[in-house]
mmCIF file of N, CA and C and ligand atoms in Angstrom:
data_model
loop_
_atom_site.group_PDB
_atom_site.id
_atom_site.type_symbol
_atom_site.label_atom_id
_atom_site.label_comp_id
_atom_site.label_asym_id
_atom_site.label_seq_id
_atom_site.Cartn_x
_atom_site.Cartn_y
_atom_site.Cartn_z
ATOM 1 N N UNK A 1 -87.323 -120.842 -114.844
ATOM 2 C CA UNK A 1 -86.891 -119.949 -115.481
ATOM 3 C C UNK A 1 -87.754 -118.690 -115.277
ATOM 4 N N UNK A 2 -86.829 -117.161 -115.276
ATOM 5 C CA UNK A 2 -87.673 -116.015 -114.567
ATOM 6 C C UNK A 2 -88.093 -115.201 -116.064
ATOM 7 N N UNK A 3 -89.209 -115.046 -116.678
ATOM 8 C CA UNK A 3 -89.528 -113.872 -117.768
ATOM 9 C C UNK A 3 -89.352 -112.548 -117.272
ATOM 10 N N UNK A 4 -88.633 -111.952 -118.363
ATOM 11 C CA UNK A 4 -88.602 -110.420 -117.708
ATOM 12 C C UNK A 4 -89.665 -109.635 -117.536
ATOM 13 N N UNK A 5 -89.599 -109.217 -116.227
ATOM 14 C CA UNK A 5 -90.800 -108.757 -115.571
ATOM 15 C C UNK A 5 -90.387 -107.130 -115.576
ATOM 16 N N UNK A 6 -91.851 -106.466 -115.798
ATOM 17 C CA UNK A 6 -91.944 -105.294 -115.528
ATOM 18 C C UNK A 6 -91.884 -104.812 -114.130
ATOM 19 N N UNK A 7 -91.257 -103.514 -113.958
ATOM 20 C CA UNK A 7 -91.426 -102.793 -112.822
ATOM 21 C C UNK A 7 -92.606 -101.748 -113.014
ATOM 22 N N UNK A 8 -92.947 -101.604 -111.622
ATOM 23 C CA UNK A 8 -94.410 -100.594 -111.643
ATOM 24 C C UNK A 8 -94.077 -99.697 -110.631
ATOM 25 N N UNK A 9 -94.503 -98.482 -110.353
ATOM 26 C CA UNK A 9 -94.771 -97.617 -109.603
ATOM 27 C C UNK A 9 -95.938 -96.950 -109.702
ATOM 28 N N UNK A 10 -96.307 -96.879 -108.366
ATOM 29 C CA UNK A 10 -97.915 -95.792 -108.149
ATOM 30 C C UNK A 10 -97.445 -95.285 -107.205
ATOM 31 N N UNK A 11 -97.713 -93.688 -107.572
ATOM 32 C CA UNK A 11 -97.324 -92.514 -106.594
ATOM 33 C C UNK A 11 -98.939 -92.522 -106.348
ATOM 34 N N UNK A 12 -99.240 -92.791 -104.752
ATOM 35 C CA UNK A 12 -100.715 -92.737 -103.993
ATOM 36 C C UNK A 12 -100.756 -90.983 -103.810
ATOM 37 N N UNK A 13 -102.027 -90.625 -103.917
ATOM 38 C CA UNK A 13 -102.340 -89.108 -103.520
ATOM 39 C C UNK A 13 -101.582 -88.751 -102.141
ATOM 40 N N UNK A 14 -101.672 -89.924 -101.264
ATOM 41 C CA UNK A 14 -101.450 -89.615 -99.663
ATOM 42 C C UNK A 14 -99.679 -89.284 -99.935
ATOM 43 N N UNK A 15 -99.203 -89.314 -100.691
ATOM 44 C CA UNK A 15 -97.660 -89.295 -100.485
ATOM 45 C C UNK A 15 -96.946 -90.662 -100.810
ATOM 46 N N UNK A 16 -97.316 -91.779 -100.616
ATOM 47 C CA UNK A 16 -96.871 -92.957 -100.844
ATOM 48 C C UNK A 16 -96.201 -93.267 -101.975
ATOM 49 N N UNK A 17 -95.160 -93.845 -102.345
ATOM 50 C CA UNK A 17 -94.960 -94.345 -103.488
ATOM 51 C C UNK A 17 -94.641 -95.998 -103.407
ATOM 52 N N UNK A 18 -95.681 -96.439 -104.371
ATOM 53 C CA UNK A 18 -95.581 -97.663 -104.024
ATOM 54 C C UNK A 18 -94.948 -98.664 -105.481
ATOM 55 N N UNK A 19 -94.399 -99.603 -104.950
ATOM 56 C CA UNK A 19 -93.569 -100.352 -106.018
ATOM 57 C C UNK A 19 -94.015 -101.837 -106.255
ATOM 58 N N UNK A 20 -93.915 -102.259 -107.422
ATOM 59 C CA UNK A 20 -94.083 -103.780 -107.684
ATOM 60 C C UNK A 20 -93.232 -104.141 -108.901
ATOM 61 N N UNK A 21 -93.038 -105.541 -108.749
ATOM 62 C CA UNK A 21 -92.079 -106.282 -109.879
ATOM 63 C C UNK A 21 -92.980 -106.476 -111.134
ATOM 64 N N UNK A 22 -94.302 -106.373 -110.904
ATOM 65 C CA UNK A 22 -95.214 -106.703 -112.204
ATOM 66 C C UNK A 22 -96.515 -106.383 -111.814
ATOM 67 N N UNK A 23 -97.442 -106.875 -112.513
ATOM 68 C CA UNK A 23 -98.782 -106.349 -112.459
ATOM 69 C C UNK A 23 -99.513 -106.976 -111.117
ATOM 70 N N UNK A 24 -99.322 -108.125 -111.009
ATOM 71 C CA UNK A 24 -99.664 -108.968 -109.863
ATOM 72 C C UNK A 24 -99.362 -108.551 -108.334
ATOM 73 N N UNK A 25 -97.988 -108.103 -108.513
ATOM 74 C CA UNK A 25 -97.027 -107.538 -107.441
ATOM 75 C C UNK A 25 -97.789 -106.019 -107.238
ATOM 76 N N UNK A 26 -97.739 -105.199 -108.078
ATOM 77 C CA UNK A 26 -98.156 -103.810 -107.689
ATOM 78 C C UNK A 26 -99.651 -103.953 -107.327
ATOM 79 N N UNK A 27 -100.551 -104.374 -108.091
ATOM 80 C CA UNK A 27 -102.059 -104.702 -107.599
ATOM 81 C C UNK A 27 -102.126 -105.141 -106.001
ATOM 82 N N UNK A 28 -101.190 -105.974 -105.552
ATOM 83 C CA UNK A 28 -101.027 -106.511 -104.055
ATOM 84 C C UNK A 28 -100.707 -105.843 -103.491
ATOM 85 N N UNK A 29 -99.681 -104.919 -103.760
ATOM 86 C CA UNK A 29 -99.062 -104.114 -102.915
ATOM 87 C C UNK A 29 -100.236 -102.884 -102.974
ATOM 88 N N UNK A 30 -100.603 -102.059 -103.918
ATOM 89 C CA UNK A 30 -101.636 -101.064 -103.825
ATOM 90 C C UNK A 30 -102.933 -101.477 -102.903
ATOM 91 N N UNK A 31 -103.262 -102.703 -103.070
ATOM 92 C CA UNK A 31 -104.485 -102.983 -102.093
ATOM 93 C C UNK A 31 -104.345 -103.294 -100.838
ATOM 94 N N UNK A 32 -102.773 -103.500 -100.466
ATOM 95 C CA UNK A 32 -102.783 -103.903 -99.270
ATOM 96 C C UNK A 32 -102.333 -102.586 -98.920
ATOM 97 N N UNK A 33 -101.807 -101.473 -99.178
ATOM 98 C CA UNK A 33 -101.906 -100.065 -99.129
ATOM 99 C C UNK A 33 -103.090 -99.250 -98.664
ATOM 100 N N UNK A 34 -104.191 -99.610 -99.719
ATOM 101 C CA UNK A 34 -105.570 -99.195 -99.618
ATOM 102 C C UNK A 34 -106.393 -99.657 -98.623
ATOM 103 N N UNK A 35 -105.803 -100.788 -98.215
ATOM 104 C CA UNK A 35 -106.971 -101.228 -96.831
ATOM 105 C C UNK A 35 -106.508 -100.774 -95.602
ATOM 106 N N UNK A 36 -105.148 -100.658 -95.611
ATOM 107 C CA UNK A 36 -104.389 -99.961 -94.229
ATOM 108 C C UNK A 36 -104.685 -98.604 -94.133
ATOM 109 N N UNK A 37 -104.088 -98.025 -95.388
ATOM 110 C CA UNK A 37 -104.390 -96.369 -95.331
ATOM 111 C C UNK A 37 -105.658 -95.888 -95.691
ATOM 112 N N UNK A 38 -106.332 -96.552 -96.422
ATOM 113 C CA UNK A 38 -107.681 -95.957 -97.111
ATOM 114 C C UNK A 38 -108.594 -97.146 -97.172
ATOM 115 N N UNK A 39 -109.000 -97.282 -96.154
ATOM 116 C CA UNK A 39 -109.890 -98.457 -96.261
ATOM 117 C C UNK A 39 -111.058 -98.128 -96.739
ATOM 118 N N UNK A 40 -111.506 -96.749 -96.721
ATOM 119 C CA UNK A 40 -112.983 -96.175 -97.441
ATOM 120 C C UNK A 40 -112.803 -96.362 -98.939
ATOM 121 N N UNK A 41 -111.745 -96.334 -99.127
ATOM 122 C CA UNK A 41 -111.351 -96.303 -100.802
ATOM 123 C C UNK A 41 -111.275 -97.800 -101.284
ATOM 124 N N UNK A 42 -110.773 -98.624 -100.631
ATOM 125 C CA UNK A 42 -110.308 -99.803 -101.322
ATOM 126 C C UNK A 42 -111.309 -100.661 -101.576
ATOM 127 N N UNK A 43 -112.511 -100.499 -101.645
ATOM 128 C CA UNK A 43 -113.724 -101.303 -102.130
ATOM 129 C C UNK A 43 -113.959 -100.499 -103.529
ATOM 130 N N UNK A 44 -113.545 -99.348 -103.725
ATOM 131 C CA UNK A 44 -113.870 -98.528 -104.955
ATOM 132 C C UNK A 44 -112.720 -98.968 -106.045
ATOM 133 N N UNK A 45 -111.644 -99.600 -105.639
ATOM 134 C CA UNK A 45 -111.029 -99.716 -106.990
ATOM 135 C C UNK A 45 -110.837 -101.191 -107.093
ATOM 136 N N UNK A 46 -110.226 -101.413 -108.621
ATOM 137 C CA UNK A 46 -110.398 -102.715 -109.090
ATOM 138 C C UNK A 46 -108.789 -102.991 -109.528
ATOM 139 N N UNK A 47 -108.570 -104.065 -109.946
ATOM 140 C CA UNK A 47 -107.349 -104.312 -110.510
ATOM 141 C C UNK A 47 -107.166 -103.398 -111.780
ATOM 142 N N UNK A 48 -108.030 -103.377 -112.637
ATOM 143 C CA UNK A 48 -107.628 -102.443 -113.911
ATOM 144 C C UNK A 48 -107.357 -101.149 -113.507
ATOM 145 N N UNK A 49 -108.178 -100.371 -112.235
ATOM 146 C CA UNK A 49 -107.994 -99.110 -112.017
ATOM 147 C C UNK A 49 -106.532 -98.871 -111.497
ATOM 148 N N UNK A 50 -105.886 -100.087 -110.735
ATOM 149 C CA UNK A 50 -104.604 -99.833 -110.177
ATOM 150 C C UNK A 50 -103.763 -100.043 -111.150
ATOM 151 N N UNK A 51 -104.177 -100.944 -112.194
ATOM 152 C CA UNK A 51 -103.114 -100.692 -113.189
ATOM 153 C C UNK A 51 -102.987 -99.524 -114.138
ATOM 154 N N UNK A 52 -104.359 -98.997 -113.977
ATOM 155 C CA UNK A 52 -104.354 -97.915 -115.142
ATOM 156 C C UNK A 52 -103.426 -96.517 -114.318
ATOM 157 N N UNK A 53 -103.383 -96.547 -113.229
ATOM 158 C CA UNK A 53 -102.733 -95.450 -112.282
ATOM 159 C C UNK A 53 -101.297 -95.743 -112.007
ATOM 160 N N UNK A 54 -100.928 -97.117 -112.452
ATOM 161 C CA UNK A 54 -99.588 -97.490 -112.020
ATOM 162 C C UNK A 54 -98.610 -97.288 -113.599
ATOM 163 N N UNK A 55 -97.795 -96.799 -113.192
ATOM 164 C CA UNK A 55 -96.365 -96.274 -114.181
ATOM 165 C C UNK A 55 -95.434 -97.395 -114.287
ATOM 166 N N UNK A 56 -95.052 -97.723 -115.593
ATOM 167 C CA UNK A 56 -94.004 -98.860 -115.800
ATOM 168 C C UNK A 56 -92.895 -98.207 -115.518
ATOM 169 N N UNK A 57 -91.969 -98.585 -115.009
ATOM 170 C CA UNK A 57 -90.819 -98.022 -114.575
ATOM 171 C C UNK A 57 -89.782 -99.033 -115.394
ATOM 172 N N UNK A 58 -89.103 -98.223 -116.026
ATOM 173 C CA UNK A 58 -87.993 -99.405 -117.172
ATOM 174 C C UNK A 58 -86.753 -99.637 -116.054
ATOM 175 N N UNK A 59 -86.626 -100.913 -116.117
ATOM 176 C CA UNK A 59 -85.513 -101.915 -115.548
ATOM 177 C C UNK A 59 -86.299 -102.472 -114.304
HETATM 178 ZN ZN1 ZN B 101 -101.875 -94.146 -99.785
#
């Protein structure tokens, strides 16, 4: 049984649009992006920071 999931969108300052199907997914996606594209920034962010920047997208 799947609970309704909230989609998230996070526009990275570098221009990449990251999307996730839920909190865990957007956090995972964002950290993967940070480690790949902005390794010097990855250590400065925590889950709460990612979720603070992410925007809930309806649907
Ligand atoms: Zn980026």
